Each structure stands twice: as structure tokens, then as C-alpha cells.
XYZ file of C-alpha atoms in Angstrom:
735
model
C 0.000 0.000 0.000
C 0.936 3.631 0.492
C 1.688 5.806 3.520
C -0.942 7.118 5.905
C -1.929 10.808 5.664
C 0.676 12.992 7.379
C 3.357 10.300 7.131
C 6.054 9.433 4.595
C 7.508 6.099 3.573
C 11.120 5.597 2.503
C 12.845 2.485 1.156
C 16.524 2.688 2.131
C 19.632 0.509 2.039
C 22.182 -0.015 4.820
C 23.763 3.372 4.035
C 20.390 5.167 4.318
C 20.364 5.723 0.556
C 17.236 5.317 -1.567
C 17.032 1.954 -3.321
C 15.942 1.846 -6.993
C 12.416 0.892 -7.958
C 11.891 -2.855 -7.696
C 14.881 -3.414 -5.364
C 14.295 -4.679 -1.835
C 14.947 -2.140 0.929
C 14.060 -1.491 4.548
C 10.926 0.565 5.222
C 11.449 3.803 7.189
C 8.569 5.998 8.411
C 8.709 9.787 8.530
C 6.374 12.333 10.074
C 4.999 13.010 13.547
C 3.822 9.573 14.713
C 3.379 8.118 18.209
C 5.330 4.987 19.154
C 4.783 2.881 22.273
C 7.597 1.540 24.464
C 10.437 4.043 23.916
C 9.918 6.558 26.736
C 12.963 6.685 29.021
C 14.899 4.222 26.799
C 17.541 6.358 25.084
C 19.509 3.382 23.701
C 16.489 1.794 22.017
C 15.278 5.184 20.780
C 18.665 5.912 19.170
C 18.645 2.508 17.506
C 15.167 2.762 15.983
C 14.794 6.551 15.410
C 17.640 7.568 13.093
C 18.514 11.033 11.715
C 16.507 11.806 8.590
C 18.998 12.124 5.696
C 16.362 14.048 3.718
C 15.212 16.458 6.441
C 16.651 19.059 8.795
C 16.842 17.821 12.350
C 13.980 15.352 11.918
C 14.142 11.593 12.384
C 12.926 8.462 10.636
C 11.547 5.369 12.336
C 13.321 2.171 11.310
C 10.538 -0.413 11.050
C 12.623 -3.526 10.348
C 10.150 -4.400 7.577
C 11.338 -5.121 4.044
C 9.590 -3.920 0.896
C 10.005 -2.790 -2.679
C 8.433 -0.011 -4.757
C 6.146 -1.294 -7.521
C 5.487 0.325 -10.884
C 2.253 1.716 -9.407
C 4.173 3.623 -6.674
C 2.921 1.278 -3.970
C 5.010 -0.451 -1.329
C 5.006 -4.243 -1.551
C 5.729 -5.896 1.825
C 8.376 -8.650 1.866
C 8.720 -9.773 5.478
C 10.864 -8.819 8.430
C 14.552 -7.912 8.227
C 15.287 -9.322 11.682
C 14.055 -12.788 10.663
C 16.071 -12.840 7.478
C 19.077 -15.163 7.624
C 21.981 -15.911 5.321
C 22.597 -19.546 4.386
C 25.387 -20.640 2.032
C 25.579 -17.155 0.531
C 21.798 -16.749 0.017
C 19.351 -14.537 1.865
C 16.534 -16.633 3.240
C 13.230 -15.345 4.604
C 11.861 -18.104 6.925
C 8.359 -16.587 6.769
C 8.300 -17.300 3.038
C 9.054 -20.983 3.690
C 6.468 -21.094 6.477
C 3.795 -19.720 4.146
C 4.501 -22.384 1.519
C 4.580 -25.219 4.069
C 1.308 -24.039 5.628
C -0.411 -24.516 2.255
C 0.503 -28.203 2.091
C -2.186 -30.710 2.955
C -2.093 -31.993 6.522
C -0.058 -29.103 8.000
C -1.959 -27.366 10.816
C 0.804 -24.921 11.810
C 4.504 -24.548 11.175
C 7.530 -22.545 12.264
C 10.750 -22.311 10.272
C 13.885 -21.065 12.001
C 17.631 -21.144 11.411
C 19.443 -23.201 14.038
C 23.129 -24.053 14.421
C 23.620 -27.825 14.323
C 26.946 -29.345 15.295
C 28.837 -30.488 12.222
C 26.492 -28.678 9.841
C 26.624 -25.058 10.885
C 23.583 -22.824 10.402
C 20.713 -24.969 9.123
C 17.071 -24.328 8.282
C 14.737 -26.319 10.561
C 10.973 -26.737 10.075
C 8.859 -27.447 13.188
C 5.569 -28.882 11.943
C 2.279 -29.512 13.760
C 0.502 -32.040 11.496
C -3.089 -33.208 11.513
C -3.886 -36.818 12.415
C -3.590 -38.092 8.847
C -0.088 -36.614 8.420
C 1.186 -37.464 11.917
C 4.342 -39.585 11.784
C 4.617 -39.100 8.005
C 6.672 -35.943 7.442
C 9.026 -37.624 4.989
C 6.982 -36.481 1.975
C 6.962 -32.793 2.946
C 10.404 -32.181 1.502
C 9.515 -33.342 -2.011
C 6.198 -31.473 -1.947
C 7.922 -28.261 -0.854
C 10.621 -28.608 -3.557
C 7.893 -28.194 -6.156
C 7.015 -24.781 -4.688
C 10.331 -23.153 -3.690
C 13.994 -23.285 -4.794
C 16.157 -26.024 -3.295
C 18.065 -23.663 -0.987
C 14.770 -22.715 0.752
C 13.947 -26.339 1.644
C 14.734 -27.033 5.346
C 17.345 -29.697 6.019
C 15.473 -30.897 9.119
C 11.723 -31.446 9.623
C 10.602 -31.999 13.213
C 7.111 -32.946 14.362
C 5.519 -31.181 17.371
C 2.163 -31.519 19.095
C 1.884 -27.712 19.284
C 4.060 -24.674 18.705
C 5.211 -22.862 21.876
C 3.599 -19.434 22.137
C 4.175 -16.306 24.220
C 1.356 -14.883 26.398
C 0.521 -12.531 23.522
C 0.008 -15.482 21.178
C 3.200 -15.056 19.140
C 5.695 -17.834 18.439
C 8.179 -18.289 21.289
C 11.292 -19.197 19.299
C 13.401 -19.705 22.426
C 11.034 -22.427 23.606
C 11.394 -24.505 20.441
C 13.228 -27.768 21.197
C 16.693 -28.483 19.852
C 16.381 -30.036 16.397
C 16.582 -33.783 16.129
C 18.892 -34.329 13.192
C 17.535 -37.819 12.684
C 14.136 -36.386 11.864
C 15.333 -35.077 8.489
C 13.572 -36.711 5.555
C 17.005 -37.391 4.003
C 18.375 -39.056 7.120
C 19.105 -42.739 7.370
C 22.235 -44.805 7.063
C 24.265 -44.223 3.936
C 25.577 -47.081 1.872
C 29.369 -47.548 1.996
C 29.735 -46.004 -1.455
C 27.479 -43.071 -0.509
C 29.679 -42.502 2.539
C 32.741 -42.301 0.275
C 30.992 -39.821 -2.022
C 29.657 -37.757 0.909
C 33.194 -37.569 2.322
C 34.427 -36.305 -1.059
C 31.667 -33.647 -1.067
C 32.649 -32.578 2.442
C 36.364 -32.451 1.551
C 35.814 -30.227 -1.486
C 33.018 -28.024 -0.072
C 34.287 -27.747 3.492
C 30.945 -29.039 4.791
C 30.092 -31.699 7.362
C 27.331 -34.198 8.007
C 25.946 -34.336 4.467
C 23.117 -36.733 3.661
C 22.300 -38.627 0.489
C 20.204 -35.762 -0.899
C 22.933 -33.147 -0.438
C 23.098 -31.209 -3.709
C 26.627 -30.286 -4.799
C 25.744 -27.020 -6.555
C 23.189 -25.872 -3.976
C 25.894 -26.238 -1.314
C 28.111 -23.742 -3.123
C 29.739 -25.959 -5.748
C 30.679 -24.603 -9.152
C 32.635 -25.737 -12.210
C 36.065 -25.351 -10.620
C 35.041 -27.241 -7.488
C 33.354 -29.868 -9.667
C 36.727 -30.519 -11.286
C 38.259 -30.954 -7.832
C 35.463 -33.321 -6.832
C 36.056 -35.451 -9.924
C 39.770 -35.555 -9.116
C 39.034 -36.560 -5.512
C 36.669 -39.337 -6.590
C 39.211 -40.594 -9.125
C 41.790 -40.957 -6.363
C 39.544 -42.727 -3.840
C 37.483 -44.871 -6.231
C 39.684 -45.259 -9.301
C 36.946 -44.166 -11.732
C 36.627 -41.021 -13.796
C 33.283 -39.286 -13.388
C 32.651 -36.772 -16.162
C 31.521 -33.240 -15.339
C 28.471 -33.795 -17.543
C 27.413 -36.711 -15.345
C 27.954 -34.622 -12.228
C 25.772 -31.810 -13.599
C 23.016 -34.246 -14.534
C 23.040 -36.005 -11.141
C 24.570 -33.681 -8.519
C 23.342 -35.245 -5.246
C 25.359 -37.661 -3.112
C 22.937 -40.444 -4.026
C 23.123 -39.745 -7.770
C 26.907 -39.357 -7.817
C 27.291 -42.629 -5.897
C 25.076 -44.343 -8.473
C 27.251 -42.911 -11.250
C 30.439 -44.120 -9.579
C 28.914 -47.561 -9.059
C 28.089 -47.818 -12.754
C 31.694 -46.962 -13.638
C 33.413 -49.243 -11.133
C 35.345 -51.935 -12.850
C 35.977 -49.827 -15.955
C 39.560 -48.674 -16.433
C 40.265 -44.996 -15.922
C 41.199 -43.254 -19.159
C 44.186 -41.403 -17.716
C 47.357 -43.244 -16.616
C 48.768 -42.791 -13.120
C 50.568 -39.503 -12.514
C 53.829 -40.486 -10.820
C 57.376 -39.072 -10.571
C 59.144 -39.549 -13.916
C 62.708 -40.475 -14.769
C 64.332 -37.243 -15.930
C 67.540 -35.258 -15.870
C 68.243 -31.579 -15.127
C 66.790 -30.691 -18.565
C 63.372 -31.867 -19.628
C 60.635 -31.006 -22.158
C 58.144 -28.213 -21.627
C 54.468 -28.836 -21.125
C 52.218 -27.892 -24.025
C 51.062 -24.803 -22.115
C 54.660 -23.689 -21.532
C 55.507 -24.171 -25.197
C 52.870 -21.610 -26.159
C 54.294 -18.966 -23.797
C 57.825 -19.773 -24.953
C 56.763 -19.171 -28.548
C 54.988 -15.907 -27.628
C 58.073 -14.724 -25.761
C 60.254 -15.445 -28.830
C 57.701 -13.633 -30.966
C 57.267 -10.610 -28.665
C 60.054 -10.415 -26.035
C 59.926 -7.961 -23.161
C 56.166 -7.823 -22.652
C 54.594 -7.709 -19.192
C 51.346 -9.246 -20.435
C 52.338 -12.578 -18.867
C 53.528 -11.319 -15.488
C 51.499 -12.456 -12.453
C 51.941 -10.681 -9.130
C 50.675 -10.817 -5.550
C 51.150 -8.415 -2.635
C 50.610 -8.867 1.108
C 50.335 -6.230 3.820
C 51.961 -7.507 7.028
C 51.178 -5.634 10.266
C 53.208 -6.306 13.378
C 56.884 -6.857 14.210
C 58.240 -8.563 11.075
C 60.919 -11.246 11.397
C 62.808 -10.701 8.121
C 65.019 -13.715 8.672
C 61.956 -15.981 9.053
C 60.415 -14.503 5.892
C 63.650 -15.078 3.951
C 63.868 -18.695 5.110
C 60.193 -19.241 4.254
C 60.794 -17.993 0.716
C 63.876 -20.221 0.412
C 61.684 -23.163 1.439
C 59.187 -22.249 -1.266
C 61.920 -22.253 -3.920
C 63.245 -25.596 -2.683
C 59.844 -27.308 -2.589
C 58.652 -26.200 -6.037
C 61.104 -26.854 -8.863
C 59.070 -24.735 -11.285
C 60.254 -21.626 -9.401
C 63.864 -22.650 -10.080
C 63.593 -23.259 -13.800
C 64.712 -21.284 -16.819
C 64.203 -22.081 -20.476
C 66.645 -22.673 -23.322
C 66.494 -23.801 -26.928
C 68.625 -26.696 -28.181
C 68.459 -27.990 -31.750
C 65.213 -26.099 -32.282
C 63.601 -27.633 -29.207
C 62.698 -25.739 -26.021
C 63.784 -27.306 -22.719
C 63.317 -26.360 -19.088
C 66.510 -26.264 -17.043
C 66.397 -26.901 -13.306
C 68.654 -24.687 -11.182
C 69.897 -25.455 -7.659
C 68.192 -23.856 -4.639
C 69.499 -20.394 -3.781
C 69.953 -18.393 -0.620
C 67.587 -15.437 -0.203
C 68.040 -12.396 1.996
C 65.130 -9.990 1.840
C 66.027 -6.362 2.472
C 63.332 -3.827 3.300
C 63.015 -0.651 1.259
C 61.637 2.431 3.022
C 58.663 3.871 1.141
C 55.942 6.446 1.779
C 52.383 5.163 1.751
C 51.633 7.515 -1.132
C 54.286 5.775 -3.273
C 53.143 2.255 -2.414
C 50.693 1.833 -5.290
C 53.238 3.016 -7.858
C 55.822 0.536 -6.528
C 53.358 -2.353 -6.759
C 52.264 -1.343 -10.247
C 55.908 -1.242 -11.351
C 56.452 -4.770 -10.027
C 53.250 -5.992 -11.716
C 54.663 -4.621 -14.975
C 58.005 -6.404 -14.581
C 59.454 -8.320 -17.535
C 61.608 -11.445 -17.486
C 64.343 -13.090 -19.536
C 63.216 -16.716 -19.849
C 66.694 -17.938 -20.783
C 68.651 -16.270 -17.993
C 66.153 -16.382 -15.141
C 65.246 -16.285 -12.351
C 61.585 -15.952 -13.257
C 60.570 -14.365 -9.961
C 61.132 -10.996 -8.305
C 60.458 -9.959 -4.735
C 59.883 -6.587 -3.130
C 59.760 -5.906 0.610
C 58.570 -2.402 1.449
C 58.621 -0.803 4.919
C 55.684 1.605 5.086
C 55.814 2.149 8.880
C 57.802 0.614 11.757
C 55.331 -2.274 12.074
C 53.787 -2.181 8.588
C 55.464 -3.979 5.683
C 54.312 -5.003 2.219
C 55.767 -8.135 0.633
C 55.191 -8.418 -3.112
C 56.116 -11.159 -5.544
C 56.057 -11.186 -9.355
C 56.379 -14.346 -11.469
C 56.316 -15.111 -15.166
C 53.172 -17.004 -16.181
C 55.305 -19.818 -17.650
C 56.044 -21.059 -14.096
C 52.773 -20.217 -12.334
C 49.040 -19.501 -12.661
C 46.288 -18.025 -10.531
C 45.738 -21.241 -8.555
C 49.489 -21.499 -7.920
C 49.613 -18.010 -6.417
C 47.187 -19.200 -3.742
C 49.524 -22.128 -3.002
C 52.481 -19.727 -2.807
C 50.776 -17.400 -0.312
C 49.482 -20.269 1.848
C 52.816 -22.106 2.077
C 54.784 -18.900 2.580
C 52.547 -17.974 5.522
C 52.747 -21.426 7.137
C 56.545 -21.570 6.804
C 56.953 -18.026 8.153
C 54.782 -18.792 11.175
C 56.885 -21.857 11.978
C 60.279 -20.155 11.587
C 59.148 -17.037 13.493
C 58.249 -19.255 16.484
C 61.508 -21.220 16.346
C 60.002 -24.352 14.778
C 60.492 -26.258 11.533
C 57.630 -26.085 8.978
C 55.580 -29.291 8.759
C 54.538 -28.899 5.120
C 54.366 -32.250 3.269
C 56.628 -32.636 0.258
C 54.849 -32.406 -3.121
C 54.138 -35.914 -4.522
C 55.394 -34.813 -7.966
C 57.049 -31.811 -9.588
C 55.871 -29.807 -12.581
C 58.460 -31.393 -14.873
C 56.919 -34.790 -14.001
C 53.541 -33.472 -15.071
C 54.968 -32.174 -18.383
C 56.416 -35.619 -19.241
C 53.191 -37.368 -18.133
C 51.047 -34.976 -20.194
C 53.056 -35.652 -23.355
C 52.949 -39.421 -22.851
C 49.185 -39.472 -22.189
C 48.088 -37.123 -24.951
C 50.484 -38.774 -27.378
C 48.732 -42.116 -26.893
C 45.684 -41.246 -29.020
C 43.928 -38.965 -26.517
C 45.098 -35.825 -28.301
C 43.569 -37.008 -31.596
C 40.267 -37.861 -29.899
C 39.909 -34.438 -28.297
C 41.181 -32.654 -31.393
C 38.354 -34.207 -33.419
C 35.826 -32.603 -31.052
C 37.361 -29.141 -31.385
C 37.670 -29.319 -35.165
C 33.951 -29.964 -35.375
C 32.969 -27.430 -32.690
C 34.939 -24.560 -34.244
C 34.147 -25.272 -37.885
C 32.961 -22.091 -39.576
C 33.781 -19.772 -36.650
C 34.987 -16.394 -37.911
C 36.927 -13.651 -36.067
C 34.686 -11.384 -34.004
C 34.519 -7.883 -35.472
C 33.386 -5.438 -32.785
C 32.889 -1.776 -33.706
C 36.038 0.125 -32.705
C 36.826 3.779 -32.129
C 40.078 3.653 -34.109
C 41.433 1.518 -36.935
C 43.055 -1.690 -35.783
C 46.871 -1.258 -35.742
C 48.946 -3.560 -37.941
C 50.614 -5.104 -34.867
C 48.622 -5.754 -31.711
C 49.773 -4.066 -28.511
C 48.714 -4.858 -24.944
C 48.007 -1.413 -23.461
C 44.553 -1.416 -21.929
C 42.162 0.210 -19.480
C 39.654 -1.118 -16.956
C 35.935 -0.393 -16.432
C 33.933 -1.864 -13.536
C 30.243 -2.331 -12.792
C 28.549 -3.819 -9.720
C 25.652 -6.199 -10.287
C 22.778 -5.236 -7.940
C 22.543 -7.846 -5.125
C 18.925 -8.689 -5.968
C 19.823 -9.347 -9.607
C 22.762 -11.487 -8.544
C 20.490 -13.573 -6.328
C 17.935 -13.985 -9.117
C 20.672 -15.079 -11.524
C 21.833 -17.769 -9.108
C 18.260 -18.992 -8.640
C 17.729 -19.115 -12.414
C 20.972 -21.045 -12.832
C 19.827 -23.640 -10.289
C 16.422 -24.022 -11.911
C 18.049 -24.554 -15.322
C 20.678 -27.015 -14.102
C 23.369 -24.530 -15.102
C 25.982 -22.396 -13.362
C 26.322 -18.655 -12.924
C 29.269 -18.856 -15.332
C 26.975 -20.225 -18.055
C 24.332 -17.517 -17.541
C 26.853 -14.684 -17.622
C 28.481 -16.171 -20.709
C 25.103 -16.406 -22.469
C 24.293 -12.726 -21.780
C 27.823 -11.675 -22.781
C 27.400 -13.547 -26.049
C 24.100 -11.795 -26.787
C 25.623 -8.337 -26.305
C 28.665 -9.238 -28.421
C 26.356 -10.566 -31.127
C 24.316 -7.345 -31.144
C 27.449 -5.210 -31.389
C 29.086 -7.275 -34.130
C 26.047 -8.507 -36.053
C 27.527 -12.028 -35.931
C 25.724 -15.147 -34.727
C 28.732 -17.529 -34.684
C 31.991 -16.627 -32.977
C 34.242 -17.907 -30.194
C 34.889 -16.661 -26.663
C 38.045 -17.664 -24.836
C 37.657 -19.066 -21.316
C 40.257 -20.477 -18.899
C 40.062 -23.819 -17.102
C 42.250 -24.634 -14.093
C 43.093 -27.988 -15.756
C 43.967 -29.559 -12.417
C 42.024 -32.705 -13.084
C 44.412 -34.789 -10.959
C 44.533 -34.479 -7.196
C 48.324 -34.780 -7.314
C 48.459 -31.313 -8.895
C 46.289 -29.456 -6.361
C 49.166 -28.310 -4.150
C 51.717 -27.791 -6.929
C 53.072 -24.495 -8.269
C 53.183 -24.439 -12.060
C 51.449 -23.417 -15.258
C 48.470 -25.791 -15.528
C 45.685 -23.503 -16.706
C 44.434 -24.188 -20.218
C 42.515 -22.009 -22.661
C 39.310 -23.162 -24.333
C 37.854 -21.484 -27.417
C 34.157 -21.818 -26.646
C 31.940 -21.535 -29.751
C 28.923 -19.252 -29.328
C 25.943 -20.171 -31.501
C 23.111 -17.600 -31.439
C 21.504 -18.723 -34.658
C 17.956 -20.000 -35.044
C 14.513 -18.437 -35.192
C 12.930 -17.058 -31.994
C 15.684 -18.367 -29.713
C 14.697 -17.674 -26.084
C 16.930 -16.948 -23.106
C 16.106 -20.332 -21.603
C 17.001 -22.099 -24.851
C 20.228 -20.130 -25.150
C 21.267 -21.051 -21.591
C 20.608 -24.723 -22.399
C 22.710 -24.379 -25.563
C 25.579 -22.719 -23.678
C 25.337 -25.402 -20.981
C 25.723 -28.205 -23.525
C 28.590 -26.449 -25.290
C 30.402 -25.778 -22.016
C 30.019 -29.336 -20.721
C 31.298 -30.707 -24.026
C 34.267 -28.349 -23.760
C 35.013 -29.512 -20.210
C 34.998 -33.119 -21.421
C 37.749 -32.168 -23.891
C 39.616 -29.607 -21.797
C 42.933 -31.482 -21.780
C 43.813 -30.637 -25.375
C 46.335 -27.800 -25.051
C 45.307 -24.667 -26.892
C 48.749 -24.720 -28.486
C 47.987 -28.094 -30.081
C 44.653 -26.764 -31.344
C 46.366 -23.806 -33.034
C 48.937 -26.109 -34.615
C 46.163 -28.316 -36.006
C 43.810 -25.543 -37.181
C 46.577 -23.271 -38.477
C 44.431 -20.110 -38.565
C 45.725 -17.316 -40.814
C 48.562 -15.496 -39.074
C 47.431 -11.994 -38.188
C 49.694 -9.799 -36.094
C 46.770 -7.470 -35.384
C 44.579 -9.887 -33.420
C 44.693 -13.073 -31.343
C 43.941 -16.320 -33.202
C 40.584 -18.206 -33.016
C 38.980 -15.825 -30.482
C 39.325 -12.114 -29.780
C 37.337 -11.738 -26.541
C 37.775 -13.382 -23.160
C 35.538 -14.304 -20.224
C 36.442 -15.537 -16.765
C 34.297 -15.973 -13.639
C 36.505 -15.738 -10.560
C 34.597 -17.367 -7.708
C 37.374 -18.913 -5.620
C 36.655 -18.018 -1.949
C 38.942 -15.304 -0.628
C 41.867 -17.029 1.023
C 42.553 -16.343 4.687
C 46.186 -15.285 4.899
C 48.044 -16.430 8.020
C 51.564 -15.253 8.840
C 52.195 -16.283 12.441
C 51.394 -13.404 14.803
C 51.261 -10.860 11.981
C 47.998 -9.468 10.669
C 48.133 -10.196 6.953
C 45.850 -9.201 4.120
C 46.147 -9.420 0.354
C 46.504 -6.207 -1.623
C 45.347 -5.747 -5.171
C 48.079 -5.319 -7.753
C 46.053 -5.306 -10.938
C 47.695 -4.468 -14.245
C 45.718 -3.108 -17.165
C 47.496 -5.195 -19.778
C 45.006 -6.362 -22.427
C 45.873 -9.651 -24.112
C 42.721 -9.561 -26.263
C 40.425 -6.977 -27.813
C 38.139 -7.230 -24.789
C 38.259 -9.284 -21.590
C 35.344 -9.585 -19.167
C 36.004 -10.762 -15.624
C 33.203 -11.506 -13.152
C 34.212 -11.591 -9.482
C 31.877 -13.431 -7.099
C 32.403 -13.193 -3.340
C 29.542 -14.086 -1.009
C 26.577 -12.051 -2.360
C 28.743 -9.565 -4.252
C 29.102 -9.843 -8.021
C 31.352 -7.437 -9.929
C 31.881 -7.115 -13.678
C 35.342 -5.959 -14.708
C 36.090 -5.217 -18.373
C 39.656 -4.767 -19.634
C 39.723 -3.297 -23.145
C 42.500 -2.656 -25.644
C 43.250 1.066 -25.567
C 44.313 1.071 -29.229
C 40.794 0.058 -30.257
C 38.250 1.442 -27.787
C 37.353 4.606 -25.900
C 36.172 4.305 -22.323
C 32.606 5.438 -23.059
C 32.083 2.545 -25.461
C 33.078 -0.098 -22.907
C 30.959 1.627 -20.254
C 28.019 1.352 -22.644
C 28.744 -2.328 -23.266
C 28.679 -3.099 -19.530
C 25.470 -1.115 -19.070
C 23.876 -3.136 -21.868
C 25.153 -6.364 -20.318
C 23.389 -5.472 -17.053
C 20.205 -4.809 -19.021
C 20.516 -8.191 -20.728
C 20.994 -9.967 -17.399
C 17.906 -8.250 -16.014
C 15.866 -9.349 -19.023
C 17.143 -12.901 -18.680
C 15.796 -13.306 -15.137
C 12.631 -11.253 -15.714
C 11.555 -12.998 -18.937
C 13.522 -16.221 -19.438
C 11.076 -17.483 -22.080
C 11.173 -14.277 -24.135
C 12.864 -14.356 -27.516
C 16.281 -12.756 -27.825
C 14.996 -10.637 -30.709
C 12.634 -8.909 -28.254
C 15.596 -7.575 -26.254
C 16.060 -3.807 -26.586
C 19.503 -2.827 -25.294
C 18.640 0.837 -24.779
C 20.407 2.621 -21.917
C 20.387 6.190 -20.654
C 23.969 6.700 -21.828
C 22.855 8.623 -24.943
C 22.526 11.740 -22.797
C 26.043 11.278 -21.433
C 27.952 10.819 -24.709
C 30.701 13.279 -25.652
C 29.697 16.595 -27.191
C 30.247 15.426 -30.766
C 27.367 12.983 -30.564
C 26.398 13.537 -34.180
C 29.784 12.393 -35.497
C 29.815 9.513 -33.052
C 26.385 8.465 -34.295
C 27.612 8.506 -37.887
C 30.684 6.489 -36.952
C 28.501 4.035 -35.051
C 26.131 3.521 -37.980
C 29.094 2.948 -40.251
C 30.646 0.289 -38.002
C 27.685 -2.014 -37.264
C 25.187 -3.813 -39.520
C 22.099 -1.868 -40.594
C 19.747 -3.806 -38.313
């Protein structure tokens, strides 16, 4: 409804800012209104009556109710803020679940609350008062409720009560509810031995405990990267290779166990990954060969430098930090390699461990960012080495910044997490006078390179190559409209533009992904493809995506260059293609790509032999990456440590889109080639991408041709809008 006469209603966020129309906010009341129970209670009054950000000296009453503004300028009530809880990254309104349960046959009354259960953490519990016909038969409630609400809203525990405890005023007395009986969950019951093995693998990868047979991998926070880790874990403990497609199609403990059972007895396709017989010089992996070739082709570029920086607060033990870094170099041979060419063949050369003494450089806090940017832009000589550089900066007596830069040929994003974790553990041990207890790596990167060549050379490379030849047949370079002619030789200078996805839209995207049996990565990729298609006028093109390529558990704790590049074909052809159909198409394409992710991109280029063009990257010209690895807790003994951003604006492609997902936050980060694009054009592209995502969740069955990517940016274009309009019309198809 609307406000009472003489009163005002405001919908505000946590910063007391107005929320946009349609977005959930807390309801605040303004005006001269009586309120019972606050006289003589200054603390409670200050909490509930806050300064009015829109008035002069007046106050607003914080109701604790949630609502959103409809198109008809009415407030739509959405429950209480103080009952809202956060489970596995999702906001849950228990009253919504209660309302749906109360509609089920045989349910007289119900209360849904979030309770902490040992071994499971915060869990949704439903206390149900059934009628006589339903008494003792709550096991069917779960399946009935799943047809009404998303999986994450279904309580894990259902408990039967004779009556709900009430306060004297007739309201639910939550404190009087009994402790939940975990055995009363509809999914409880003894697991089979194989289900126990699978549940343990789920728990290992997801960091969960006490999972039952209906535990859903993706609803518990799993995604494509974690699915790869799960497959690797199951391969080690069961000896079978479960495909990612099979995991997507049957993602519960029960379904995965059934899939493993069906595969037991069949030989795993990959041979065992064991230490290899090798000397001080050994072949490169296929991934390393590509970077070696690029370095020969374009030496001295910082496009393949990866850096990390840590702020360390407290009394720093420089000797312990130096010894910890020495340990890191000793444990991981990849950090002690350089690369040479002999008889036309590239080889990696292992160097002996070295002594490291880290000296601190005094620096003002104002110069810190420039120092880190300079390190992130460092270049390396692959033949001379070393392929790492360190920087220890003293910002204040008890504030230091330790930064490390590595060439991509010896590391990747996953490896940098290993580096930071092991460095912190070793420092903590040495600083306290102990010896680090880190286990030795089961293999080294050079072992992996030899294993990779032996495995792919035994027919597997040809099998996967056949898939990619077919998938990429007919794909043409993507021609986006540019602001300047493409230079004859591609450079890597770029710039960055960022947009935040509204939290409500992010939540709706995750819910849509679950309902479609897809991932957030697949939905974002589908919307990205639609915008790229509109801008280019092309229906068939390729988008580059990375895969961690750590399909073996032996590689999880290893530093090295494992990541592979996949050229994912985007097919937007067909009459009246809907969003839902496009997501299904992208899902199938992505799963097929994951099943053939071991073929090195270098081998694909060698087989396809695309026309050499110094002005653009081969096969694909745009990039997409969803970064959803949980933020790593950095531990450095008694020091307070936190990671610092050291982002470089190098652009390896025409356009790269990065999506960063942390908890409920979702950020879109575009890095564009500065030789091709102006900032306003990339800002417009991101604005249109947000519009496309909103349309996807609002009308998933609508045809893509109905999408109108019209933003308000037209009023914010540069002054020479007329010439820009002419240039625009001349650079895109007439439609």
C-alpha cells in the first residue's frame, strides 16, 4: 500500500540511501507519529529513530520491515529484516518458507527457524504440527515443498511437534522450540558404503560436514572449478573417472554414488601420474611451449607477469620470511627453472636452490601503489632467469608489504594461492623457532609435463582434437565496432571499467541457474554472447575461457602453469531463440568443452593453423572468466596479513570480461585494448550487459529478438554525438 496521511515512507539501504524501484529495501517511516515503548529508553530510541537524511533535524523510524516499490508507486511488503538469515551465501526469509509449508495438505501450523547444528553449521529447521492423517509421516513434505520453492529454501530438518510454543501474547516463542533432532530429516538414514565415500568427497571439497544422500553439490556452493576438484578426488579414492556432464546431470550424493557404481570396474582413461625419470633438462608442457613461442615472438612484454602483494602488520621477522621464501623455492622446482632452446627444441633447465636475503626498502604510503604497479609490470628473460622478483617495502615501523612477481610460464592463478598459503605457514613456523611441517609435493611440474606428453600422445590428443575441429568449424573472427582503426601489430596497453551487479539481480541469476541445471558462469556467458552478437552482427563466434586444468589431485598443491585455454563456440543462430534455450545451448557447449579440456590450446592452433594476423589473437578475440574462488585467509604467524590488489591493465585480447563473485557480491570488470576502444564505449557495453541480465531473469522465455539494449547513456555521450552516431552507424550492420 501507500503511507498514511501525514506520514512518509522511505525504502533505504544499509547506508540510508534510496534503493531503486523494484529493489528490496528497509521501510522507514517519517512524520509526527506516536510509538509505544520508547519513553525513558535512550539506547532503544537511538537505535530505531535515526537522523533523517532528507530532512533538517527530523528523524525516521526504522521499522525492520522489508519492501520494494512497484510500478504503481505502492510499497510491496516482503517480510521482516530481523528474521532474514543468510545460508550458504543466500538470503533466506523463513516466513516465506512457512507460508509455503502451511499450504501443504495436513499441516496445521509450522515454524521455520535457522538453528546451528553441530557439524552442519547454520541450518534451516521446520517445526511442523501435522493433523492426524499426516502425523508420523513428514518424509513427503520435503519433495512437496521442492515443487514450490527453490532447493536452498527447503529445510534440512523437519521436526514434528504436538503444538508450537507461544508467548502470552500469542506469538511464536522461538526460544522455547526444542533443539532439532537431526535424525528427523527426511534425508536421514544410514548411507551405503559407497554413498559414505561420495559424501566424504563432497565434504572435503566443499568444506561441509554431516551431508546426507540428498545433499546437492551445486546448492551447497559448488561450481565448475570445485566440480573438477570433486572429480579428481573421486578418481583418487574410487579409481573411476566421473565426467563433469554426469555430475551436472546427477549432482546429489545419491546420484553421484550411483554414477560411480556404474563406472566401477571400468579402467580410468588417464594413466597414473607419478614421478618420472628425468635429468636436469626436460621437455616443456604444451602450455609452456605456447608462452615460450609468444616470448620469442614478442620479447619484453609484461602481459604474462602475475603478481601478488601482502600487507603484514606487526613486528616482522625478516630472517623468518627469507627462510620461508627459500623453502618455497626448494619445494617447487618450477620456481627454479629457466628455459633454453637446443636444436630447435625448447627445454626447461632446473637450477639449484638459492639463498635469499630480503632487504626492506623504506617507502611512503603515497608511493606504495606506484611501486606495486611497477612490479606488476616487470618483464623477465626466460633464458637467464630467475623468473621471480620480490619486493619488501617498509611503510611504517610495524607495517610492511611483501610483493612477488612471477612469469606465467612457471605459475598460474591457482598457484599463487599455493604460494601465499605455504609462505605464511613456513613463516609462522620459523618465526616461532620451529620447523615447517609442510608435506613434500608428490610430484614436480616437470613430471607433469612428461606425463602430459605421454598421455596425450597415446591417441587422446587425436580424440579431443576431433571434437574441437567440429565445434569450431565455420567460426569467424569477431569484429566489434572500434573507435580507431586496428593497428597492424597488436599491442597490450589497456584500461579497466567496472560495474557492480545489484545484489537482488545477482540472487535472481543464481536462482535461475539452479532451476536450469546450469551455473552462474553459463548464464553470464550467455548474456555476454548476446551483447557481443548485437554489437558485431555475428551469430557464430568464439569466446576464450580459462580452465584450471587440475584434473588430478596430485596437482592441487603444486606451483606451475596448468591452466588451459578453451575457445568456446557461441551459436546464437535459429529463429525465436529464447533466453532459456540459449542457456541450455551454452550449458551443452560448455560441458562438451570440459569433457575435452585437456587438449592444449597450443595443439589446437597447430592443427587448425588459422591465418597469421599480427593485429589480433587467433581463433577468439574476446575473453571471459568468472573468478569465484573463496577469498583465502592469509596467516603469517602473529602478523595481521591481508592481500593487496596489484592489478595491471594489460590487455591480451580486444576485450576481456572478468566476473568476481564473493559471497553475495558480483562485480563485472572489463579490460579493453586502448588502441581500439574509448572508455565510453566499454561503459556502454557493460550497461547493456546489465540490461541483458535483467531481461534474462525477468523474462527467461522471451525471444532474444525482443531484447532492446537501450540505456540512458545517450545523454552522457561526448559533445560530438552527431559524429559519433555517424561512426557508429558505419561500423555495425544496418539492423
